[in-house]
Amino acid sequence: VPDELAAVAEAQWSIEEVPLGEEFSFEAGNRSIKAKHAQTVHGDDMLVVYLPAIRALFNSDLYFPGMAPSQPLPPPFGAWAQGLRDRIPDLGWDIQMIIAGHAGIGTIADLQSHFGT
Protein backbone atom coordinates (compact mmCIF):
# COMPACT_ATOMS: atom_id res chain seq x y z
CA VAL A 1 0.00 0.00 0.00
CA PRO A 2 1.63 3.28 -1.06
CA ASP A 3 2.20 5.86 1.66
CA GLU A 4 1.90 9.66 1.34
CA LEU A 5 5.50 10.06 0.14
CA ALA A 6 4.88 7.65 -2.73
CA ALA A 7 2.17 9.99 -4.00
CA VAL A 8 4.52 13.02 -4.15
CA ALA A 9 6.36 13.74 -7.37
CA GLU A 10 10.05 12.79 -7.03
CA ALA A 11 11.18 16.30 -7.98
CA GLN A 12 9.67 17.57 -4.69
CA TRP A 13 11.93 15.51 -2.44
CA SER A 14 15.36 13.95 -2.31
CA ILE A 15 17.29 11.60 -0.06
CA GLU A 16 20.53 12.98 1.32
CA GLU A 17 23.35 10.65 2.30
CA VAL A 18 25.56 11.57 5.22
CA PRO A 19 29.10 10.50 4.29
CA LEU A 20 31.02 8.73 7.03
CA GLY A 21 32.87 11.25 9.18
CA GLU A 22 30.91 14.20 7.83
CA GLU A 23 28.03 16.24 9.20
CA PHE A 24 24.80 17.00 7.42
CA SER A 25 22.84 20.04 8.53
CA PHE A 26 19.89 22.09 7.39
CA GLU A 27 17.70 24.89 8.60
CA ALA A 28 14.03 24.39 9.34
CA GLY A 29 12.35 27.68 10.09
CA ASN A 30 14.62 29.36 12.62
CA ARG A 31 16.06 26.02 13.85
CA SER A 32 19.14 24.10 12.80
CA ILE A 33 19.20 20.32 12.60
CA LYS A 34 22.43 18.31 12.30
CA ALA A 35 23.15 14.64 11.69
CA LYS A 36 26.26 12.44 11.90
CA HIS A 37 27.14 8.77 11.83
CA ALA A 38 27.61 7.10 15.19
CA GLN A 39 29.54 3.91 14.56
CA THR A 40 28.94 1.66 17.55
CA VAL A 41 28.85 -2.04 18.37
CA HIS A 42 25.13 -1.94 17.56
CA GLY A 43 25.74 -0.90 13.96
CA ASP A 44 28.20 0.79 11.62
CA ASP A 45 25.46 2.82 9.98
CA MET A 46 23.72 4.37 12.98
CA LEU A 47 22.77 8.01 12.58
CA VAL A 48 22.30 10.50 15.40
CA VAL A 49 20.52 13.82 15.03
CA TYR A 50 21.28 16.98 17.01
CA LEU A 51 18.94 19.89 17.73
CA PRO A 52 21.30 22.72 18.80
CA ALA A 53 18.56 25.11 19.96
CA ILE A 54 17.62 22.70 22.76
CA ARG A 55 20.99 20.88 22.99
CA ALA A 56 19.28 17.55 22.38
CA LEU A 57 20.59 14.40 20.72
CA PHE A 58 18.09 12.05 19.09
CA ASN A 59 19.01 8.38 18.75
CA SER A 60 17.30 5.07 18.17
CA ASP A 61 18.50 1.82 19.74
CA LEU A 62 21.69 3.19 21.32
CA TYR A 63 20.42 4.54 24.66
CA PHE A 64 17.08 4.12 26.35
CA PRO A 65 16.59 6.88 28.95
CA GLY A 66 14.42 5.89 31.86
CA MET A 67 16.50 2.99 33.11
CA ALA A 68 17.46 3.71 36.73
CA PRO A 69 20.41 6.17 36.73
CA SER A 70 23.67 5.01 38.30
CA GLN A 71 22.79 1.34 37.71
CA PRO A 72 24.61 -0.90 35.25
CA LEU A 73 22.61 -1.44 32.06
CA PRO A 74 21.77 -5.06 31.16
CA PRO A 75 23.16 -6.67 28.01
CA PRO A 76 23.01 -5.73 25.22
CA PHE A 77 21.81 -2.25 26.25
CA GLY A 78 24.95 -1.47 28.24
CA ALA A 79 27.25 -2.05 25.28
CA TRP A 80 25.05 0.03 22.99
CA ALA A 81 24.85 2.91 25.47
CA GLN A 82 28.59 2.75 26.13
CA GLY A 83 29.22 3.00 22.40
CA LEU A 84 27.10 6.14 22.24
CA ARG A 85 28.74 7.61 25.34
CA ASP A 86 32.19 6.97 23.87
CA ARG A 87 31.19 8.55 20.54
CA ILE A 88 29.65 11.75 21.98
CA PRO A 89 32.94 13.70 22.43
CA ASP A 90 33.80 13.06 18.75
CA LEU A 91 30.51 14.60 17.65
CA GLY A 92 31.54 18.06 18.86
CA TRP A 93 28.03 18.97 20.00
CA ASP A 94 26.95 20.53 23.30
CA ILE A 95 24.53 17.80 24.35
CA GLN A 96 22.46 18.18 27.50
CA MET A 97 19.46 16.00 26.68
CA ILE A 98 19.03 12.64 24.93
CA ILE A 99 15.81 11.77 23.14
CA ALA A 100 15.30 8.11 22.31
CA GLY A 101 13.27 6.87 19.39
CA HIS A 102 11.93 4.00 21.46
CA ALA A 103 11.97 5.12 25.08
CA GLY A 104 11.70 8.64 26.37
CA ILE A 105 13.96 11.54 27.24
CA GLY A 106 16.92 11.74 29.62
CA THR A 107 19.97 13.86 30.28
CA ILE A 108 23.57 13.37 29.30
CA ALA A 109 24.27 13.02 33.03
CA ASP A 110 21.81 10.09 33.17
CA LEU A 111 23.74 8.33 30.40
CA GLN A 112 27.10 8.96 32.03
CA SER A 113 25.85 7.81 35.44
CA HIS A 114 25.50 4.24 34.20
CA PHE A 115 29.28 4.16 33.73
CA GLY A 116 30.38 6.03 36.86
CA THR A 117 31.25 9.23 35.00
The first five atom37 places (N, CA, C, CB, O) and aatype in JSON, in Angstrom:
{
  "aatype": [19, 14, 3, 6, 10, 0, 0, 19, 0, 6, 0, 5, 17, 15, 9, 6, 6, 19, 14, 10, 7, 6, 6, 13, 15, 13, 6, 0, 7, 2, 1, 15, 9, 11, 0, 11, 8, 0, 5, 16, 19, 8, 7, 3, 3, 12, 10, 19, 19, 18, 10, 14, 0, 9, 1, 0, 10, 13, 2, 15, 3, 10, 18, 13, 14, 7, 12, 0, 14, 15, 5, 14, 10, 14, 14, 14, 13, 7, 0, 17, 0, 5, 7, 10, 1, 3, 1, 9, 14, 3, 10, 7, 17, 3, 9, 5, 12, 9, 9, 0, 7, 8, 0, 7, 9, 7, 16, 9, 0, 3, 10, 5, 15, 8, 13, 7, 16],
  "atom_mask": [
    [1, 1, 1, 1, 1],
    [1, 1, 1, 1, 1],
    [1, 1, 1, 1, 1],
    [1, 1, 1, 1, 1],
    [1, 1, 1, 1, 1],
    [1, 1, 1, 1, 1],
    [1, 1, 1, 1, 1],
    [1, 1, 1, 1, 1],
    [1, 1, 1, 1, 1],
    [1, 1, 1, 1, 1],
    [1, 1, 1, 1, 1],
    [1, 1, 1, 1, 1],
    [1, 1, 1, 1, 1],
    [1, 1, 1, 1, 1],
    [1, 1, 1, 1, 1],
    [1, 1, 1, 1, 1],
    [1, 1, 1, 1, 1],
    [1, 1, 1, 1, 1],
    [1, 1, 1, 1, 1],
    [1, 1, 1, 1, 1],
    [1, 1, 1, 0, 1],
    [1, 1, 1, 1, 1],
    [1, 1, 1, 1, 1],
    [1, 1, 1, 1, 1],
    [1, 1, 1, 1, 1],
    [1, 1, 1, 1, 1],
    [1, 1, 1, 1, 1],
    [1, 1, 1, 1, 1],
    [1, 1, 1, 0, 1],
    [1, 1, 1, 1, 1],
    [1, 1, 1, 1, 1],
    [1, 1, 1, 1, 1],
    [1, 1, 1, 1, 1],
    [1, 1, 1, 1, 1],
    [1, 1, 1, 1, 1],
    [1, 1, 1, 1, 1],
    [1, 1, 1, 1, 1],
    [1, 1, 1, 1, 1],
    [1, 1, 1, 1, 1],
    [1, 1, 1, 1, 1],
    [1, 1, 1, 1, 1],
    [1, 1, 1, 1, 1],
    [1, 1, 1, 0, 1],
    [1, 1, 1, 1, 1],
    [1, 1, 1, 1, 1],
    [1, 1, 1, 1, 1],
    [1, 1, 1, 1, 1],
    [1, 1, 1, 1, 1],
    [1, 1, 1, 1, 1],
    [1, 1, 1, 1, 1],
    [1, 1, 1, 1, 1],
    [1, 1, 1, 1, 1],
    [1, 1, 1, 1, 1],
    [1, 1, 1, 1, 1],
    [1, 1, 1, 1, 1],
    [1, 1, 1, 1, 1],
    [1, 1, 1, 1, 1],
    [1, 1, 1, 1, 1],
    [1, 1, 1, 1, 1],
    [1, 1, 1, 1, 1],
    [1, 1, 1, 1, 1],
    [1, 1, 1, 1, 1],
    [1, 1, 1, 1, 1],
    [1, 1, 1, 1, 1],
    [1, 1, 1, 1, 1],
    [1, 1, 1, 0, 1],
    [1, 1, 1, 1, 1],
    [1, 1, 1, 1, 1],
    [1, 1, 1, 1, 1],
    [1, 1, 1, 1, 1],
    [1, 1, 1, 1, 1],
    [1, 1, 1, 1, 1],
    [1, 1, 1, 1, 1],
    [1, 1, 1, 1, 1],
    [1, 1, 1, 1, 1],
    [1, 1, 1, 1, 1],
    [1, 1, 1, 1, 1],
    [1, 1, 1, 0, 1],
    [1, 1, 1, 1, 1],
    [1, 1, 1, 1, 1],
    [1, 1, 1, 1, 1],
    [1, 1, 1, 1, 1],
    [1, 1, 1, 0, 1],
    [1, 1, 1, 1, 1],
    [1, 1, 1, 1, 1],
    [1, 1, 1, 1, 1],
    [1, 1, 1, 1, 1],
    [1, 1, 1, 1, 1],
    [1, 1, 1, 1, 1],
    [1, 1, 1, 1, 1],
    [1, 1, 1, 1, 1],
    [1, 1, 1, 0, 1],
    [1, 1, 1, 1, 1],
    [1, 1, 1, 1, 1],
    [1, 1, 1, 1, 1],
    [1, 1, 1, 1, 1],
    [1, 1, 1, 1, 1],
    [1, 1, 1, 1, 1],
    [1, 1, 1, 1, 1],
    [1, 1, 1, 1, 1],
    [1, 1, 1, 0, 1],
    [1, 1, 1, 1, 1],
    [1, 1, 1, 1, 1],
    [1, 1, 1, 0, 1],
    [1, 1, 1, 1, 1],
    [1, 1, 1, 0, 1],
    [1, 1, 1, 1, 1],
    [1, 1, 1, 1, 1],
    [1, 1, 1, 1, 1],
    [1, 1, 1, 1, 1],
    [1, 1, 1, 1, 1],
    [1, 1, 1, 1, 1],
    [1, 1, 1, 1, 1],
    [1, 1, 1, 1, 1],
    [1, 1, 1, 1, 1],
    [1, 1, 1, 0, 1],
    [1, 1, 1, 1, 1]
  ],
  "atom_positions": [
    [[0.86, -1.17, 0.0], [0.0, 0.0, 0.0], [0.9, 1.24, 0.0], [-0.98, 0.0, 1.24], [1.7, 1.42, 0.92]],
    [[0.8, 2.07, -1.0], [1.63, 3.28, -1.06], [1.34, 4.23, 0.1], [1.42, 4.01, -2.39], [0.19, 4.38, 0.52]],
    [[2.38, 4.86, 0.62], [2.2, 5.86, 1.66], [2.12, 7.25, 1.03], [3.35, 5.79, 2.71], [2.13, 7.38, -0.2]],
    [[2.04, 8.29, 1.86], [1.9, 9.66, 1.34], [3.1, 10.08, 0.49], [1.71, 10.64, 2.48], [2.93, 10.78, -0.51]],
    [[4.31, 9.67, 0.89], [5.5, 10.06, 0.14], [5.48, 9.47, -1.27], [6.75, 9.62, 0.88], [5.96, 10.1, -2.21]],
    [[4.95, 8.28, -1.41], [4.88, 7.65, -2.73], [4.0, 8.45, -3.69], [4.35, 6.23, -2.6], [4.18, 8.35, -4.91]],
    [[3.08, 9.22, -3.17], [2.17, 9.99, -4.0], [2.76, 11.34, -4.42], [0.87, 10.22, -3.27], [2.18, 12.03, -5.27]],
    [[3.9, 11.74, -3.85], [4.52, 13.02, -4.15], [5.49, 12.86, -5.31], [5.25, 13.59, -2.9], [6.26, 11.89, -5.36]],
    [[5.45, 13.79, -6.24], [6.36, 13.74, -7.37], [7.81, 13.75, -6.88], [6.1, 14.92, -8.34], [8.14, 14.51, -5.98]],
    [[8.67, 12.93, -7.47], [10.05, 12.79, -7.03], [10.8, 14.12, -7.01], [10.77, 11.8, -7.91], [11.68, 14.32, -6.17]],
    [[10.49, 15.02, -7.92], [11.18, 16.3, -7.98], [10.96, 17.13, -6.71], [10.71, 17.09, -9.2], [11.71, 18.08, -6.47]],
    [[9.97, 16.8, -5.9], [9.67, 17.57, -4.69], [10.44, 17.09, -3.47], [8.2, 17.51, -4.41], [10.36, 17.72, -2.41]],
    [[11.18, 16.01, -3.59], [11.93, 15.51, -2.44], [13.21, 14.82, -2.91], [11.06, 14.53, -1.62], [13.34, 14.44, -4.08]],
    [[14.14, 14.67, -2.0], [15.36, 13.95, -2.31], [15.87, 13.28, -1.03], [16.44, 14.91, -2.92], [15.54, 13.7, 0.08]],
    [[16.67, 12.28, -1.2], [17.29, 11.6, -0.06], [18.74, 12.04, -0.01], [17.17, 10.03, -0.18], [19.46, 11.93, -1.0]],
    [[19.16, 12.53, 1.14], [20.53, 12.98, 1.32], [21.31, 11.92, 2.09], [20.57, 14.33, 2.06], [20.86, 11.44, 3.13]],
    [[22.47, 11.55, 1.58], [23.35, 10.65, 2.3], [24.28, 11.47, 3.17], [24.15, 9.75, 1.32], [24.7, 12.57, 2.8]],
    [[24.6, 10.93, 4.34], [25.56, 11.57, 5.22], [26.85, 10.75, 5.14], [25.02, 11.68, 6.71], [26.93, 9.67, 5.72]],
    [[27.86, 11.25, 4.42], [29.1, 10.5, 4.29], [29.75, 10.25, 5.65], [30.07, 11.23, 3.37], [29.69, 11.1, 6.54]],
    [[30.36, 9.1, 5.8], [31.02, 8.73, 7.03], [32.03, 9.8, 7.43], [31.71, 7.36, 6.88], [32.86, 10.21, 6.63]],
    [[31.95, 10.24, 8.67], [32.87, 11.25, 9.18], [32.45, 12.67, 8.88], [0.0, 0.0, 0.0], [33.12, 13.61, 9.32]],
    [[31.38, 12.86, 8.15], [30.91, 14.2, 7.83], [29.61, 14.51, 8.54], [30.75, 14.36, 6.32], [28.93, 13.61, 9.04]],
    [[29.27, 15.78, 8.57], [28.03, 16.24, 9.2], [27.09, 16.76, 8.14], [28.32, 17.32, 10.27], [27.52, 17.43, 7.19]],
    [[25.83, 16.46, 8.29], [24.8, 17.0, 7.42], [23.97, 17.95, 8.28], [23.91, 15.85, 6.79], [23.61, 17.61, 9.4]],
    [[23.67, 19.12, 7.76], [22.84, 20.04, 8.53], [21.91, 20.8, 7.59], [23.7, 21.03, 9.34], [22.19, 20.96, 6.4]],
    [[20.82, 21.25, 8.15], [19.89, 22.09, 7.39], [19.11, 22.95, 8.36], [18.94, 21.22, 6.52], [19.06, 22.68, 9.56]],
    [[18.51, 23.97, 7.82], [17.7, 24.89, 8.6], [16.23, 24.58, 8.36], [18.02, 26.38, 8.24], [15.81, 24.34, 7.23]],
    [[15.47, 24.58, 9.42], [14.03, 24.39, 9.34], [13.39, 25.52, 10.13], [13.58, 22.96, 9.89], [13.4, 25.51, 11.36]],
    [[12.85, 26.49, 9.42], [12.35, 27.68, 10.09], [13.53, 28.42, 10.68], [0.0, 0.0, 0.0], [14.48, 28.75, 9.97]],
    [[13.5, 28.69, 11.97], [14.62, 29.36, 12.62], [15.47, 28.37, 13.43], [14.12, 30.48, 13.52], [16.21, 28.77, 14.32]],
    [[15.34, 27.08, 13.12], [16.06, 26.02, 13.85], [17.04, 25.3, 12.92], [15.06, 25.02, 14.46], [16.79, 25.12, 11.73]],
    [[18.15, 24.89, 13.51], [19.14, 24.1, 12.8], [19.02, 22.65, 13.24], [20.58, 24.64, 13.05], [18.74, 22.37, 14.4]],
    [[19.22, 21.75, 12.32], [19.2, 20.32, 12.6], [20.47, 19.72, 11.99], [17.9, 19.63, 12.02], [20.8, 20.01, 10.83]],
    [[21.18, 18.89, 12.77], [22.43, 18.31, 12.3], [22.37, 16.8, 12.45], [23.64, 18.89, 13.09], [21.66, 16.28, 13.31]],
    [[23.11, 16.1, 11.61], [23.15, 14.64, 11.69], [24.57, 14.16, 11.41], [22.15, 14.0, 10.69], [25.29, 14.73, 10.59]],
    [[24.96, 13.08, 12.1], [26.26, 12.44, 11.9], [26.11, 10.94, 12.11], [27.34, 13.04, 12.85], [25.18, 10.48, 12.77]],
    [[27.06, 10.21, 11.55], [27.14, 8.77, 11.83], [27.6, 8.57, 13.27], [28.1, 8.06, 10.85], [28.35, 9.38, 13.82]],
    [[27.14, 7.5, 13.86], [27.61, 7.1, 15.19], [27.94, 5.62, 15.11], [26.53, 7.4, 16.32], [27.11, 4.77, 15.43]],
    [[29.14, 5.31, 14.67], [29.54, 3.91, 14.56], [29.67, 3.33, 15.97], [30.87, 3.77, 13.76], [30.46, 3.82, 16.78]],
    [[28.91, 2.3, 16.24], [28.94, 1.66, 17.55], [28.88, 0.15, 17.36], [27.77, 2.15, 18.45], [28.77, -0.34, 16.23]],
    [[28.96, -0.59, 18.46], [28.85, -2.04, 18.37], [27.47, -2.47, 17.89], [29.15, -2.67, 19.72], [27.31, -3.59, 17.41]],
    [[26.49, -1.6, 18.01], [25.13, -1.94, 17.56], [25.02, -1.88, 16.04], [24.1, -1.0, 18.2], [24.21, -2.6, 15.45]],
    [[25.82, -1.02, 15.41], [25.74, -0.9, 13.96], [26.71, 0.12, 13.42], [0.0, 0.0, 0.0], [26.94, 1.15, 14.05]],
    [[27.28, -0.15, 12.26], [28.2, 0.79, 11.62], [27.48, 1.97, 10.99], [29.01, 0.07, 10.56], [28.08, 3.01, 10.75]],
    [[26.19, 1.8, 10.73], [25.46, 2.82, 9.98], [24.44, 3.57, 10.81], [24.78, 2.18, 8.8], [23.47, 4.1, 10.27]],
    [[24.64, 3.62, 12.13], [23.72, 4.37, 12.98], [23.87, 5.86, 12.7], [23.97, 4.05, 14.49], [24.97, 6.34, 12.41]],
    [[22.77, 6.57, 12.8], [22.77, 8.01, 12.58], [22.19, 8.67, 13.82], [21.95, 8.39, 11.3], [21.17, 8.23, 14.34]],
    [[22.84, 9.73, 14.29], [22.3, 10.5, 15.4], [22.0, 11.9, 14.89], [23.3, 10.54, 16.6], [22.66, 12.41, 13.99]],
    [[20.99, 12.5, 15.47], [20.52, 13.82, 15.03], [20.61, 14.77, 16.22], [19.06, 13.76, 14.47], [20.26, 14.4, 17.34]],
    [[21.08, 15.99, 15.96], [21.28, 16.98, 17.01], [20.42, 18.21, 16.74], [22.76, 17.38, 17.11], [20.36, 18.71, 15.62]],
    [[19.76, 18.68, 17.78], [18.94, 19.89, 17.73], [19.64, 20.93, 18.6], [17.46, 19.61, 18.21], [19.4, 20.97, 19.81]],
    [[20.5, 21.79, 18.02], [21.3, 22.72, 18.8], [20.5, 23.68, 19.67], [22.17, 23.5, 17.89], [20.94, 24.02, 20.77]],
    [[19.35, 24.12, 19.21], [18.56, 25.11, 19.96], [18.17, 24.59, 21.34], [17.32, 25.49, 19.18], [18.02, 25.36, 22.29]],
    [[17.99, 23.27, 21.45], [17.62, 22.7, 22.76], [18.69, 21.75, 23.28], [16.28, 21.96, 22.66], [18.48, 21.07, 24.28]],
    [[19.84, 21.71, 22.6], [20.99, 20.88, 22.99], [20.59, 19.43, 23.21], [21.65, 21.44, 24.25], [20.96, 18.81, 24.21]],
    [[19.81, 18.9, 22.27], [19.28, 17.55, 22.38], [19.81, 16.64, 21.27], [17.75, 17.58, 22.35], [19.91, 17.05, 20.11]],
    [[20.15, 15.43, 21.65], [20.59, 14.4, 20.72], [19.47, 13.38, 20.58], [21.91, 13.73, 21.2], [18.97, 12.86, 21.58]],
    [[19.08, 13.09, 19.35], [18.09, 12.05, 19.09], [18.82, 10.8, 18.61], [17.04, 12.51, 18.04], [19.7, 10.87, 17.75]],
    [[18.44, 9.65, 19.17], [19.01, 8.38, 18.75], [17.93, 7.31, 18.8], [20.21, 7.98, 19.63], [16.93, 7.45, 19.5]],
    [[18.15, 6.26, 18.06], [17.3, 5.07, 18.17], [18.21, 3.88, 18.43], [16.44, 4.85, 16.87], [19.23, 3.71, 17.77]],
    [[17.83, 3.08, 19.39], [18.5, 1.82, 19.74], [19.78, 1.95, 20.55], [18.8, 1.09, 18.51], [20.21, 0.95, 21.12]],
    [[20.4, 3.1, 20.64], [21.69, 3.19, 21.32], [21.56, 3.44, 22.82], [22.51, 4.28, 20.71], [22.32, 2.87, 23.6]],
    [[20.63, 4.28, 23.23], [20.42, 4.54, 24.66], [18.94, 4.72, 24.91], [21.22, 5.8, 25.13], [18.24, 5.42, 24.17]],
    [[18.48, 4.08, 25.97], [17.08, 4.12, 26.35], [16.95, 4.85, 27.68], [16.49, 2.69, 26.44], [17.03, 4.2, 28.73]],
    [[16.75, 6.16, 27.69], [16.59, 6.88, 28.95], [15.42, 6.29, 29.74], [16.36, 8.38, 28.69], [14.48, 5.74, 29.17]],
    [[15.5, 6.4, 31.02], [14.42, 5.89, 31.86], [14.86, 4.69, 32.67], [0.0, 0.0, 0.0], [14.21, 4.34, 33.66]],
    [[15.95, 4.05, 32.27], [16.5, 2.99, 33.11], [17.13, 3.67, 34.33], [17.54, 2.1, 32.33], [17.72, 4.74, 34.19]],
    [[17.02, 3.08, 35.49], [17.46, 3.71, 36.73], [18.88, 4.25, 36.61], [17.39, 2.7, 37.89], [19.82, 3.5, 36.34]],
    [[19.06, 5.58, 36.8], [20.41, 6.17, 36.73], [21.33, 5.51, 37.75], [20.35, 7.69, 36.98], [20.89, 5.01, 38.78]],
    [[22.6, 5.53, 37.44], [23.67, 5.01, 38.3], [23.67, 3.49, 38.42], [23.57, 5.61, 39.67], [24.46, 2.94, 39.19]],
    [[22.82, 2.8, 37.69], [22.79, 1.34, 37.71], [23.39, 0.82, 36.4], [21.33, 0.82, 37.9], [23.22, 1.42, 35.35]],
    [[24.1, -0.31, 36.49], [24.61, -0.9, 35.25], [23.43, -1.27, 34.33], [25.47, -2.16, 35.55], [22.37, -1.69, 34.79]],
    [[23.64, -1.11, 33.04], [22.61, -1.44, 32.06], [22.77, -2.91, 31.66], [22.7, -0.51, 30.81], [23.9, -3.37, 31.46]],
    [[21.67, -3.64, 31.53], [21.77, -5.06, 31.16], [22.2, -5.23, 29.71], [20.44, -5.76, 31.4], [21.98, -4.35, 28.88]],
    [[22.82, -6.38, 29.41], [23.16, -6.67, 28.01], [21.9, -6.8, 27.18], [24.02, -7.96, 27.91], [20.89, -7.29, 27.68]],
    [[21.92, -6.39, 25.94], [23.01, -5.73, 25.22], [22.97, -4.22, 25.36], [22.96, -6.11, 23.76], [23.78, -3.51, 24.76]],
    [[22.02, -3.7, 26.15], [21.81, -2.25, 26.25], [23.03, -1.5, 26.78], [20.63, -1.96, 27.14], [23.31, -0.37, 26.36]],
    [[23.76, -2.11, 27.7], [24.95, -1.47, 28.24], [26.01, -1.22, 27.19], [0.0, 0.0, 0.0], [26.61, -0.15, 27.16]],
    [[26.24, -2.21, 26.34], [27.25, -2.05, 25.28], [26.82, -0.99, 24.27], [27.49, -3.38, 24.56], [27.64, -0.2, 23.8]],
    [[25.54, -0.97, 23.94], [25.05, 0.03, 22.99], [25.19, 1.43, 23.57], [23.58, -0.24, 22.61], [25.65, 2.35, 22.89]],
    [[24.78, 1.6, 24.82], [24.85, 2.91, 25.47], [26.31, 3.35, 25.65], [24.14, 2.88, 26.84], [26.63, 4.53, 25.48]],
    [[27.17, 2.41, 25.98], [28.59, 2.75, 26.13], [29.18, 3.21, 24.81], [29.38, 1.55, 26.67], [29.99, 4.14, 24.77]],
    [[28.76, 2.57, 23.72], [29.22, 3.0, 22.4], [28.79, 4.43, 22.09], [0.0, 0.0, 0.0], [29.57, 5.21, 21.54]],
    [[27.56, 4.76, 22.45], [27.1, 6.14, 22.24], [27.88, 7.1, 23.13], [25.58, 6.25, 22.52], [28.36, 8.13, 22.68]],
    [[28.0, 6.74, 24.41], [28.74, 7.61, 25.34], [30.15, 7.86, 24.84], [28.78, 6.99, 26.74], [30.64, 8.99, 24.9]],
    [[30.82, 6.82, 24.35], [32.19, 6.97, 23.87], [32.27, 7.8, 22.59], [32.8, 5.61, 23.62], [33.31, 8.42, 22.33]],
    [[31.22, 7.83, 21.81], [31.19, 8.55, 20.54], [30.84, 10.03, 20.72], [30.19, 7.9, 19.59], [31.21, 10.86, 19.88]],
    [[30.14, 10.37, 21.79], [29.65, 11.75, 21.98], [30.75, 12.8, 21.91], [28.95, 11.85, 23.32], [30.54, 13.81, 21.24]],
    [[31.92, 12.64, 22.55], [32.94, 13.7, 22.43], [33.38, 13.95, 20.98], [34.16, 13.33, 23.25], [33.7, 15.09, 20.63]],
    [[33.39, 12.9, 20.15], [33.8, 13.06, 18.75], [32.79, 13.85, 17.93], [34.01, 11.71, 18.12], [33.13, 14.4, 16.89]],
    [[31.54, 13.9, 18.39], [30.51, 14.6, 17.65], [30.72, 16.11, 17.67], [29.13, 14.26, 18.21], [30.37, 16.8, 16.71]],
    [[31.29, 16.63, 18.76], [31.54, 18.06, 18.86], [30.3, 18.89, 19.14], [0.0, 0.0, 0.0], [30.27, 20.08, 18.82]],
    [[29.29, 18.28, 19.72], [28.03, 18.97, 20.0], [27.87, 19.15, 21.5], [26.83, 18.18, 19.42], [28.3, 18.31, 22.29]],
    [[27.24, 20.25, 21.89], [26.95, 20.53, 23.3], [25.63, 19.85, 23.67], [26.87, 22.09, 23.57], [24.56, 20.45, 23.56]],
    [[25.72, 18.61, 24.09], [24.53, 17.8, 24.35], [24.18, 17.84, 25.83], [24.75, 16.34, 23.89], [25.02, 17.55, 26.68]],
    [[22.95, 18.19, 26.13], [22.46, 18.18, 27.5], [21.34, 17.15, 27.69], [21.96, 19.57, 27.9], [21.13, 16.64, 28.79]],
    [[20.63, 16.86, 26.61], [19.46, 16.0, 26.68], [19.58, 14.92, 25.59], [18.14, 16.83, 26.51], [20.12, 15.16, 24.52]],
    [[19.05, 13.73, 25.91], [19.03, 12.64, 24.93], [17.58, 12.2, 24.74], [19.94, 11.45, 25.4], [16.88, 11.87, 25.7]],
    [[17.16, 12.2, 23.5], [15.81, 11.77, 23.14], [15.94, 10.43, 22.43], [15.07, 12.85, 22.24], [16.71, 10.31, 21.47]],
    [[15.21, 9.44, 22.89], [15.3, 8.11, 22.31], [14.09, 7.83, 21.43], [15.42, 7.05, 23.4], [12.96, 8.16, 21.78]],
    [[14.34, 7.21, 20.3], [13.27, 6.87, 19.39], [12.31, 5.85, 19.95], [0.0, 0.0, 0.0], [11.15, 5.78, 19.53]],
    [[12.76, 5.05, 20.91], [11.93, 4.0, 21.46], [11.54, 4.2, 22.91], [12.62, 2.7, 21.32], [10.63, 3.52, 23.4]],
    [[12.2, 5.12, 23.63], [11.97, 5.12, 25.08], [12.31, 6.41, 25.8], [12.74, 4.03, 25.69], [13.21, 6.42, 26.63]],
    [[11.65, 7.47, 25.52], [11.7, 8.64, 26.37], [12.85, 9.61, 26.19], [0.0, 0.0, 0.0], [13.56, 9.6, 25.19]],
    [[13.0, 10.45, 27.23], [13.96, 11.54, 27.24], [14.75, 11.47, 28.54], [13.26, 12.92, 27.09], [14.19, 11.22, 29.6]],
    [[16.06, 11.7, 28.45], [16.92, 11.74, 29.62], [17.99, 12.79, 29.42], [0.0, 0.0, 0.0], [17.99, 13.51, 28.41]],
    [[18.89, 12.88, 30.37], [19.97, 13.86, 30.28], [21.28, 13.15, 29.96], [20.1, 14.66, 31.59], [21.4, 11.93, 30.1]],
    [[22.25, 13.93, 29.53], [23.57, 13.37, 29.3], [24.14, 12.84, 30.61], [24.52, 14.44, 28.68], [24.87, 11.84, 30.62]],
    [[23.82, 13.49, 31.71], [24.27, 13.02, 33.03], [23.68, 11.65, 33.35], [23.89, 14.03, 34.13], [24.36, 10.82, 33.95]],
    [[22.42, 11.41, 32.97], [21.81, 10.09, 33.17], [22.63, 9.02, 32.44], [20.33, 10.08, 32.66], [22.95, 7.98, 33.01]],
    [[22.96, 9.29, 31.19], [23.74, 8.33, 30.4], [25.08, 8.07, 31.08], [23.96, 8.86, 28.96], [25.47, 6.91, 31.26]],
    [[25.78, 9.12, 31.44], [27.1, 8.96, 32.03], [27.04, 8.26, 33.39], [27.77, 10.33, 32.19], [27.99, 7.57, 33.78]],
    [[25.95, 8.41, 34.11], [25.85, 7.81, 35.44], [25.89, 6.28, 35.41], [24.57, 8.27, 36.12], [26.28, 5.64, 36.39]],
    [[25.49, 5.71, 34.3], [25.5, 4.24, 34.2], [26.93, 3.69, 34.15], [24.72, 3.78, 32.95], [27.16, 2.49, 34.35]],
    [[27.88, 4.57, 33.89], [29.28, 4.16, 33.73], [30.18, 4.8, 34.78], [29.77, 4.51, 32.33], [31.41, 4.73, 34.66]],
    [[29.6, 5.42, 35.8], [30.38, 6.03, 36.86], [31.1, 7.3, 36.48], [0.0, 0.0, 0.0], [32.08, 7.69, 37.12]],
    [[30.61, 7.97, 35.4], [31.25, 9.23, 35.0], [30.24, 10.34, 34.96], [31.92, 9.08, 33.64], [30.59, 11.48, 34.64]]
  ]
}
